[in-house]
Tab-separated table of C-alpha atoms in Angstrom:
chain	number	residue	atom	x	y	z
A	1	MET	CA	-83.401	-23.133	102.118
A	2	SER	CA	-84.175	-21.125	98.945
A	3	GLU	CA	-81.793	-18.375	97.857
A	4	PRO	CA	-83.153	-14.820	98.328
A	5	ILE	CA	-84.133	-13.141	95.054
A	6	MET	CA	-83.078	-9.676	96.251
A	7	LEU	CA	-79.501	-9.465	97.482
A	8	PHE	CA	-78.576	-5.803	97.836
A	9	LYS	CA	-80.157	-2.618	99.114
A	10	LYS	CA	-81.331	-0.310	96.348
A	11	PRO	CA	-79.600	3.112	96.152
A	12	SER	CA	-81.545	6.355	95.780
A	13	TYR	CA	-81.616	7.972	92.332
A	14	PRO	CA	-81.974	11.767	91.969
A	15	ILE	CA	-84.926	13.377	90.182
A	16	ASN	CA	-83.664	14.997	86.972
A	17	ASP	CA	-84.834	18.294	85.452
A	18	SER	CA	-87.070	16.638	82.840
A	19	LEU	CA	-88.931	14.672	85.494
A	20	LEU	CA	-89.295	17.810	87.639
A	21	LYS	CA	-90.872	19.658	84.673
A	22	TYR	CA	-93.252	16.735	84.167
A	23	LEU	CA	-94.218	16.804	87.859
A	24	GLU	CA	-94.788	20.557	87.707
A	25	ARG	CA	-97.041	20.174	84.672
A	26	PHE	CA	-99.236	17.690	86.530
A	27	ASP	CA	-99.303	19.667	89.789
A	28	ARG	CA	-97.033	17.373	91.785
A	29	ILE	CA	-94.678	20.086	93.105
A	30	SER	CA	-95.232	21.185	96.710
A	31	LYS	CA	-95.445	24.881	97.537
A	32	VAL	CA	-94.474	24.208	101.147
A	33	SER	CA	-90.773	24.520	101.975
A	34	ILE	CA	-90.105	21.580	104.245
A	35	PHE	CA	-87.335	19.042	103.758
A	36	TYR	CA	-86.919	15.468	104.932
A	37	ASP	CA	-83.671	16.523	106.617
A	38	ASP	CA	-85.573	19.110	108.701
A	39	LEU	CA	-87.439	16.273	110.409
A	40	LEU	CA	-84.215	14.431	111.201
A	41	ARG	CA	-83.305	17.124	113.734
A	42	PHE	CA	-85.433	15.606	116.495
A	43	SER	CA	-84.206	15.957	120.061
A	44	GLY	CA	-85.630	12.733	121.494
A	45	SER	CA	-87.717	9.639	120.780
A	46	ILE	CA	-89.605	6.707	122.300
A	47	THR	CA	-90.432	3.282	120.853
A	48	VAL	CA	-93.918	2.791	119.395
A	49	TYR	CA	-95.604	-0.497	120.375
A	50	ASP	CA	-98.738	-2.038	118.875
A	51	LYS	CA	-101.796	-3.144	120.852
A	52	HIS	CA	-100.089	-6.473	121.577
A	53	ASP	CA	-97.031	-4.690	123.044
A	54	GLN	CA	-94.857	-5.676	120.085
A	55	ASP	CA	-92.186	-3.285	118.802
A	56	THR	CA	-93.469	-1.774	115.545
A	57	LEU	CA	-89.975	-0.644	114.463
A	58	TRP	CA	-91.293	2.937	114.512
A	59	ILE	CA	-90.156	5.547	117.018
A	60	ARG	CA	-92.132	8.648	118.080
A	61	VAL	CA	-89.902	11.691	117.765
A	62	TYR	CA	-89.875	15.018	119.584
A	63	TYR	CA	-88.506	18.480	118.766
A	64	ASN	CA	-87.648	21.535	120.781
A	65	GLU	CA	-90.538	23.954	121.197
A	66	PHE	CA	-89.407	26.585	118.675
A	67	GLU	CA	-88.745	24.068	115.882
A	68	ARG	CA	-91.935	22.126	116.600
A	69	GLN	CA	-94.147	25.172	116.001
A	70	GLU	CA	-92.614	25.806	112.579
A	71	ILE	CA	-92.652	22.104	111.650
A	72	ASP	CA	-96.299	21.696	112.711
A	73	LEU	CA	-97.370	24.694	110.617
A	74	ASN	CA	-95.630	23.376	107.517
A	75	LEU	CA	-97.014	19.862	108.035
A	76	LYS	CA	-100.553	21.240	108.275
A	77	LYS	CA	-99.973	23.199	105.064
A	78	ILE	CA	-98.825	20.004	103.361
A	79	TYR	CA	-101.987	18.256	104.563
A	80	SER	CA	-104.079	21.055	103.052
A	81	LEU	CA	-102.226	20.709	99.720
A	82	LEU	CA	-102.855	16.961	99.638
A	83	HIS	CA	-106.508	17.097	100.609
A	84	SER	CA	-107.963	20.565	99.891
A	85	ASP	CA	-105.824	22.178	97.180
A	86	GLY	CA	-103.910	24.299	99.675
A	87	ASN	CA	-106.884	25.932	101.437
A	88	LEU	CA	-105.227	27.608	104.440
A	89	GLY	CA	-108.595	28.281	106.076
A	90	ILE	CA	-108.631	24.739	107.451
A	91	LEU	CA	-105.319	25.062	109.324
A	92	LYS	CA	-106.960	26.305	112.527
A	93	PHE	CA	-108.977	23.081	112.691
A	94	LEU	CA	-105.941	20.805	112.356
A	95	ASN	CA	-103.540	19.397	114.917
A	96	VAL	CA	-100.361	17.378	114.319
A	97	ASP	CA	-100.819	14.655	116.920
A	98	CYS	CA	-97.519	12.841	116.394
A	99	ILE	CA	-94.525	12.372	114.128
A	100	ASP	CA	-93.148	8.827	113.875
A	101	TYR	CA	-89.897	7.708	112.237
A	102	CYS	CA	-89.391	4.247	110.751
A	103	THR	CA	-86.081	2.568	111.551
A	104	PHE	CA	-86.801	-0.323	109.161
A	105	GLY	CA	-86.822	-0.429	105.364
A	106	ASN	CA	-85.182	1.373	102.485
A	107	SER	CA	-86.793	4.823	102.631
A	108	LYS	CA	-86.831	5.391	106.432
A	109	PRO	CA	-89.992	7.521	106.237
A	110	PHE	CA	-91.597	9.880	108.711
A	111	ARG	CA	-95.297	9.190	109.350
A	112	ILE	CA	-97.375	12.241	110.219
A	113	LYS	CA	-100.718	11.953	112.024
A	114	VAL	CA	-103.011	14.958	111.475
A	115	ARG	CA	-106.304	15.247	113.376
A	116	ASN	CA	-109.329	17.472	112.799
A	117	ILE	CA	-110.008	18.947	116.256
A	118	LEU	CA	-113.708	19.497	115.477
A	119	ASN	CA	-114.586	15.829	115.106
A	120	ASP	CA	-111.425	13.852	116.011
A	121	ASN	CA	-111.134	12.322	112.538
A	122	TYR	CA	-107.509	11.817	111.574
A	123	THR	CA	-105.368	10.737	108.664
A	124	HIS	CA	-101.693	10.071	107.952
A	125	PHE	CA	-99.173	10.991	105.326
A	126	TYR	CA	-95.483	10.186	104.858
A	127	ILE	CA	-92.366	12.235	104.229
A	128	LYS	CA	-89.418	10.504	102.559
A	129	LYS	CA	-86.254	11.233	100.633
A	130	ALA	CA	-87.254	11.790	97.015
A	131	ASP	CA	-86.113	8.998	94.712
A	132	ALA	CA	-86.688	8.872	90.943
A	133	SER	CA	-87.613	5.158	90.973
A	134	ARG	CA	-90.291	5.779	93.597
A	135	VAL	CA	-91.684	8.788	91.702
A	136	TYR	CA	-91.955	6.765	88.478
A	137	GLY	CA	-93.646	4.011	90.472
A	138	LEU	CA	-96.133	6.410	92.050
A	139	GLU	CA	-96.999	7.996	88.697
A	140	LEU	CA	-97.518	4.626	87.021
A	141	GLU	CA	-99.664	3.532	89.978
A	142	HIS	CA	-101.787	6.669	89.629
A	143	ILE	CA	-102.259	6.216	85.874
A	144	LEU	CA	-102.578	2.438	85.538
A	145	SER	CA	-103.969	0.990	88.768
A	146	PRO	CA	-107.643	0.956	89.849
A	147	ASP	CA	-106.728	3.630	92.427
A	148	LYS	CA	-105.486	7.205	92.270
A	149	ILE	CA	-102.748	8.397	94.583
A	150	ASN	CA	-101.659	11.823	95.827
A	151	PHE	CA	-98.017	12.751	96.265
A	152	LEU	CA	-95.885	15.899	96.182
A	153	VAL	CA	-92.214	16.621	95.583
A	154	TYR	CA	-90.200	19.505	97.024
A	155	GLY	CA	-86.495	19.477	96.202
A	156	ASP	CA	-85.153	16.173	97.493
A	157	THR	CA	-88.254	15.502	99.617
A	158	LEU	CA	-91.269	13.349	98.750
A	159	VAL	CA	-94.676	13.529	100.417
A	160	GLU	CA	-97.028	10.546	99.992
A	161	GLU	CA	-100.595	10.156	101.160
A	162	HIS	CA	-101.431	7.167	103.348
A	163	ILE	CA	-102.974	4.166	101.591
A	164	MET	CA	-105.571	2.562	103.828
A	165	GLY	CA	-105.901	-1.183	104.223
A	166	ILE	CA	-104.738	-4.185	106.231
A	167	ALA	CA	-101.030	-4.903	105.816
A	168	GLY	CA	-100.672	-8.078	103.757
A	169	ASP	CA	-98.529	-9.888	106.324
A	170	VAL	CA	-100.989	-9.028	109.110
A	171	PHE	CA	-103.950	-10.168	106.987
A	172	ILE	CA	-102.267	-13.478	106.123
A	173	LYS	CA	-101.302	-14.141	109.744
A	174	THR	CA	-104.518	-13.121	111.528
A	175	LEU	CA	-107.488	-12.929	109.135
A	176	LEU	CA	-107.012	-15.209	106.123
A	177	THR	CA	-107.928	-18.410	107.946
A	178	GLU	CA	-111.164	-16.789	109.192
A	179	CYS	CA	-112.415	-16.082	105.660
A	180	THR	CA	-115.167	-18.195	104.135
A	181	GLU	CA	-114.343	-20.542	101.274
A	182	THR	CA	-116.038	-18.154	98.837
A	183	GLU	CA	-113.989	-15.253	100.177
A	184	LYS	CA	-110.788	-17.288	99.857
A	185	ALA	CA	-111.591	-17.990	96.200
A	186	GLN	CA	-112.158	-14.271	95.613
A	187	ILE	CA	-108.867	-13.392	97.347
A	188	ALA	CA	-107.087	-15.959	95.156
A	189	LYS	CA	-108.545	-14.309	92.058
A	190	GLU	CA	-107.425	-10.882	93.272
A	191	PHE	CA	-103.891	-12.132	93.984
A	192	VAL	CA	-103.609	-13.508	90.431
A	193	LYS	CA	-104.608	-10.099	89.053
A	194	PHE	CA	-102.308	-8.249	91.432
A	195	ASN	CA	-99.419	-10.539	90.464
A	196	GLU	CA	-100.061	-9.901	86.775
A	197	ARG	CA	-100.354	-6.130	87.267
A	198	CYS	CA	-97.026	-5.918	89.134
A	199	MET	CA	-95.282	-8.091	86.550
A	200	ILE	CA	-96.451	-6.055	83.543
A	201	ARG	CA	-95.546	-2.665	85.022
A	202	LEU	CA	-92.335	-4.002	86.595
A	203	LEU	CA	-93.159	-3.039	90.166
A	204	GLY	CA	-90.872	-5.156	92.318
A	205	ASP	CA	-90.566	-6.361	95.902
A	206	MET	CA	-94.242	-6.947	96.608
A	207	ARG	CA	-93.614	-8.988	99.719
A	208	ALA	CA	-96.603	-9.236	102.040
A	209	TYR	CA	-95.694	-6.126	104.049
A	210	ASN	CA	-95.449	-3.979	100.892
A	211	TYR	CA	-99.119	-4.285	99.936
A	212	VAL	CA	-102.435	-3.992	101.746
A	213	VAL	CA	-105.619	-6.051	101.584
A	214	ILE	CA	-108.778	-3.956	101.486
A	215	PRO	CA	-112.135	-5.544	102.474
A	216	ILE	CA	-115.128	-3.946	100.726
A	217	HIS	CA	-118.699	-4.680	101.789
A	218	ASP	CA	-120.916	-5.262	98.775
A	219	PHE	CA	-124.565	-6.251	99.366
A	220	ASP	CA	-124.422	-9.566	101.255
A	221	GLN	CA	-120.714	-10.289	100.758
A	222	VAL	CA	-117.251	-8.938	101.462
A	223	VAL	CA	-114.895	-8.659	98.505
A	224	TYR	CA	-111.171	-8.107	98.876
A	225	ARG	CA	-108.758	-6.016	96.848
A	226	ILE	CA	-104.973	-5.936	96.972
A	227	ARG	CA	-103.112	-2.667	96.567
A	228	ALA	CA	-99.391	-1.868	96.504
A	229	ILE	CA	-98.137	0.613	99.103
A	230	ASP	CA	-94.384	0.693	98.373
A	231	PHE	CA	-93.028	1.888	95.028
A	232	ASP	CA	-89.307	1.919	95.729
A	233	GLN	CA	-88.559	-1.055	93.451
A	234	GLN	CA	-89.905	0.308	90.171
A	235	CYS	CA	-87.722	-0.981	87.318
A	236	TYR	CA	-84.558	-1.530	89.356
A	237	GLU	CA	-83.798	-5.236	89.780
A	238	GLY	CA	-82.495	-7.428	86.969
A	239	ASN	CA	-84.108	-10.612	88.272
A	240	PHE	CA	-87.542	-10.919	86.627
A	241	LYS	CA	-88.839	-12.884	89.625
A	242	VAL	CA	-88.616	-9.728	91.773
A	243	TYR	CA	-91.535	-8.293	89.760
A	244	ARG	CA	-93.751	-11.341	90.380
A	245	PRO	CA	-95.170	-11.456	93.924
A	246	GLN	CA	-95.780	-15.207	93.611
A	247	PHE	CA	-92.044	-15.887	94.078
A	248	PHE	CA	-91.654	-14.293	97.515
A	249	LYS	CA	-91.811	-16.782	100.369
A	250	GLU	CA	-93.838	-14.280	102.424
A	251	ASN	CA	-96.652	-14.680	99.865
A	252	TYR	CA	-96.717	-18.485	99.952
A	253	PRO	CA	-100.125	-18.643	101.733
A	254	MET	CA	-101.596	-16.563	98.887
A	255	VAL	CA	-99.959	-18.761	96.246
A	256	LYS	CA	-101.285	-21.873	97.992
A	257	LEU	CA	-104.745	-20.300	98.011
A	258	VAL	CA	-104.537	-19.842	94.234
A	259	LYS	CA	-103.525	-23.495	93.757
A	260	ASP	CA	-106.276	-24.750	96.063
A	261	LYS	CA	-109.119	-22.556	94.839
A	262	LEU	CA	-108.569	-21.883	91.131
A	263	GLN	CA	-108.297	-24.131	88.117
A	264	ASN	CA	-105.625	-23.351	85.523
A	265	SER	CA	-108.258	-22.173	83.047
A	266	SER	CA	-109.587	-19.675	85.607
A	267	ILE	CA	-106.064	-18.416	86.365
A	268	GLU	CA	-105.454	-17.787	82.658
A	269	GLN	CA	-108.831	-16.059	82.361
A	270	TYR	CA	-108.038	-13.664	85.225
A	271	LYS	CA	-104.597	-12.915	83.760
A	272	ASP	CA	-106.228	-12.085	80.408
A	273	GLU	CA	-108.750	-9.849	82.146
A	274	GLU	CA	-106.002	-7.901	83.922
A	275	ARG	CA	-103.970	-7.487	80.732
A	276	SER	CA	-107.049	-6.220	78.930
A	277	VAL	CA	-107.826	-3.679	81.663
A	278	LEU	CA	-104.201	-2.475	81.697
A	279	ALA	CA	-104.157	-2.115	77.898
A	280	LYS	CA	-107.305	0.023	78.035
A	281	ARG	CA	-105.795	2.246	80.745
A	282	ILE	CA	-102.561	2.650	78.770
A	283	LEU	CA	-104.499	3.659	75.660
A	284	SER	CA	-106.790	6.053	77.550
A	285	ALA	CA	-103.812	7.908	79.075
A	286	GLU	CA	-101.541	7.474	76.058
A	287	ASN	CA	-100.100	10.997	75.871
A	288	ARG	CA	-99.282	11.225	79.577
A	289	ILE	CA	-97.678	7.772	79.609
A	290	LYS	CA	-95.625	8.531	76.484
A	291	MET	CA	-94.384	11.723	78.118
A	292	LEU	CA	-93.436	9.894	81.324
A	293	LEU	CA	-91.771	6.943	79.571
A	294	LYS	CA	-89.760	9.230	77.281
A	295	ILE	CA	-88.257	10.855	80.400
A	296	MET	CA	-87.808	7.460	82.028
A	297	GLY	CA	-86.112	6.121	78.900
A	298	GLN	CA	-83.421	8.800	79.126
A	299	ASP	CA	-82.949	8.399	82.888
A	300	ASN	CA	-80.507	6.160	84.723
A	301	ILE	CA	-82.403	4.264	87.427
A	302	ALA	CA	-80.601	0.908	87.495
A	303	PRO	CA	-77.097	-0.530	86.975
A	304	ASP	CA	-76.228	-1.760	83.472
A	305	SER	CA	-75.905	-5.322	84.784
A	306	HIS	CA	-79.534	-5.231	86.005
A	307	LEU	CA	-80.701	-3.885	82.643
A	308	GLU	CA	-78.857	-6.579	80.691
A	309	GLN	CA	-80.187	-9.367	82.925
A	310	LEU	CA	-83.788	-8.149	82.738
A	311	GLN	CA	-83.554	-7.711	78.949
A	312	MET	CA	-82.637	-11.349	78.467
A	313	GLU	CA	-85.093	-12.731	81.034
A	314	LEU	CA	-87.992	-10.797	79.490
A	315	TYR	CA	-86.943	-11.861	76.001
A	316	ASN	CA	-86.858	-15.502	77.116
A	317	TYR	CA	-90.302	-15.070	78.699
A	318	THR	CA	-91.981	-13.327	75.730
A	319	ASN	CA	-89.762	-13.977	72.644
A	320	ASP	CA	-90.214	-10.258	71.904
A	321	LEU	CA	-87.045	-8.762	70.340
A	322	ASN	CA	-87.984	-5.277	71.568
A	323	PHE	CA	-86.829	-6.280	75.053
A	324	LYS	CA	-83.391	-7.220	73.680
A	325	LYS	CA	-83.105	-3.846	71.927
A	326	ALA	CA	-84.057	-1.759	74.994
A	327	LYS	CA	-81.254	0.596	76.037
A	328	SER	CA	-82.717	1.617	79.423
A	329	MET	CA	-85.269	0.537	82.023
A	330	GLY	CA	-87.654	3.125	80.559
A	331	ASN	CA	-87.270	1.482	77.135
A	332	ILE	CA	-88.100	-1.875	78.733
A	333	MET	CA	-91.310	-0.347	80.109
A	334	ILE	CA	-92.168	0.943	76.617
A	335	ALA	CA	-91.577	-2.537	75.175
A	336	ALA	CA	-93.730	-4.104	77.917
A	337	PHE	CA	-96.642	-1.742	77.279
A	338	GLU	CA	-96.370	-2.173	73.493
A	339	PHE	CA	-96.392	-5.947	73.985
A	340	ILE	CA	-99.585	-5.762	76.074
A	341	ILE	CA	-101.350	-3.388	73.657
A	342	ARG	CA	-100.358	-5.484	70.632
A	343	ASN	CA	-101.800	-8.626	72.185
A	344	TYR	CA	-104.941	-6.762	73.308
A	345	LYS	CA	-105.575	-5.437	69.786
A	346	ASN	CA	-104.929	-8.858	68.233
A	347	ILE	CA	-107.414	-10.485	70.614
A	348	ASN	CA	-110.060	-7.870	69.798
A	349	LEU	CA	-109.395	-8.226	66.070
A	350	PHE	CA	-109.924	-12.005	66.403
A	351	LYS	CA	-113.158	-11.429	68.345
A	352	ASN	CA	-114.479	-9.051	65.672
A	353	LYS	CA	-113.742	-11.602	62.917
A	354	VAL	CA	-115.527	-14.346	64.841
A	355	GLN	CA	-118.571	-12.114	65.349
């Protein structure tokens, strides 16, 4: 049996003043005074089961009447901040249907279901303990991924919007085998790109239940995208394999799909494409990324032993001395982005000479 590549639970790191100022500048600070700890004062709970009567590891929590009224009002205000810039006029059309608490995982989030009473449409958002690693991960996801993401911070509390999609483990177990051969090849391509994206931006622990698969109907076909939904392991682990989804046993069916459906030349092509796209995004948001990475470079978000291990493993992988010289996880991110941009510019210079 293979040895697990993640051995210990990650601690929570506080958000420092510099990061708070950055978040305020980019409108990430909540104006609603609700704390994660407020939601922990529930008076009762019941287990939440899925449609197959399996325990979901979530519990539905209840509060006494007086506290519930205040909590509901603040939760509706948070919804309005996430989705309509704080327009309080919509509050009378909203109802907090349920508050669920997750007993599994590192962040132990609360999941809030808010419904529009006029048409019964509903959405979810999450309330968690604020953690600097997660905030850096969310910001980098917003800036560098194909998708934007809304989140808010208030004191030691983090609010995240729900990311829609089919949980990766559920997709692999119930839907992957039903896909056509063409769809499987497209999913394999997407997994290669997702793997490369996570590796470059050092987003770790992308086991199957930490990402979603999103089917998109396009003319006469369905294309699939893969999107991360958990950002707790941003630049924390020292083991480089943690940042490469291909090494988690839960993702083996995806890895097998890549081996079965793609030739090595195609795999390298898709990796190059993803690096090129990431380089363009880094350059287009250069000032914001520099600001974020400067703060990250001065922050402590991992033990020294993890930093030293990752320095050497990245140096061995790239032969880039900048990884050896990095004095923090933020400096490693700077070195990684500089490495990608340097290669992107060299490739384009070569193309221009050929033309």
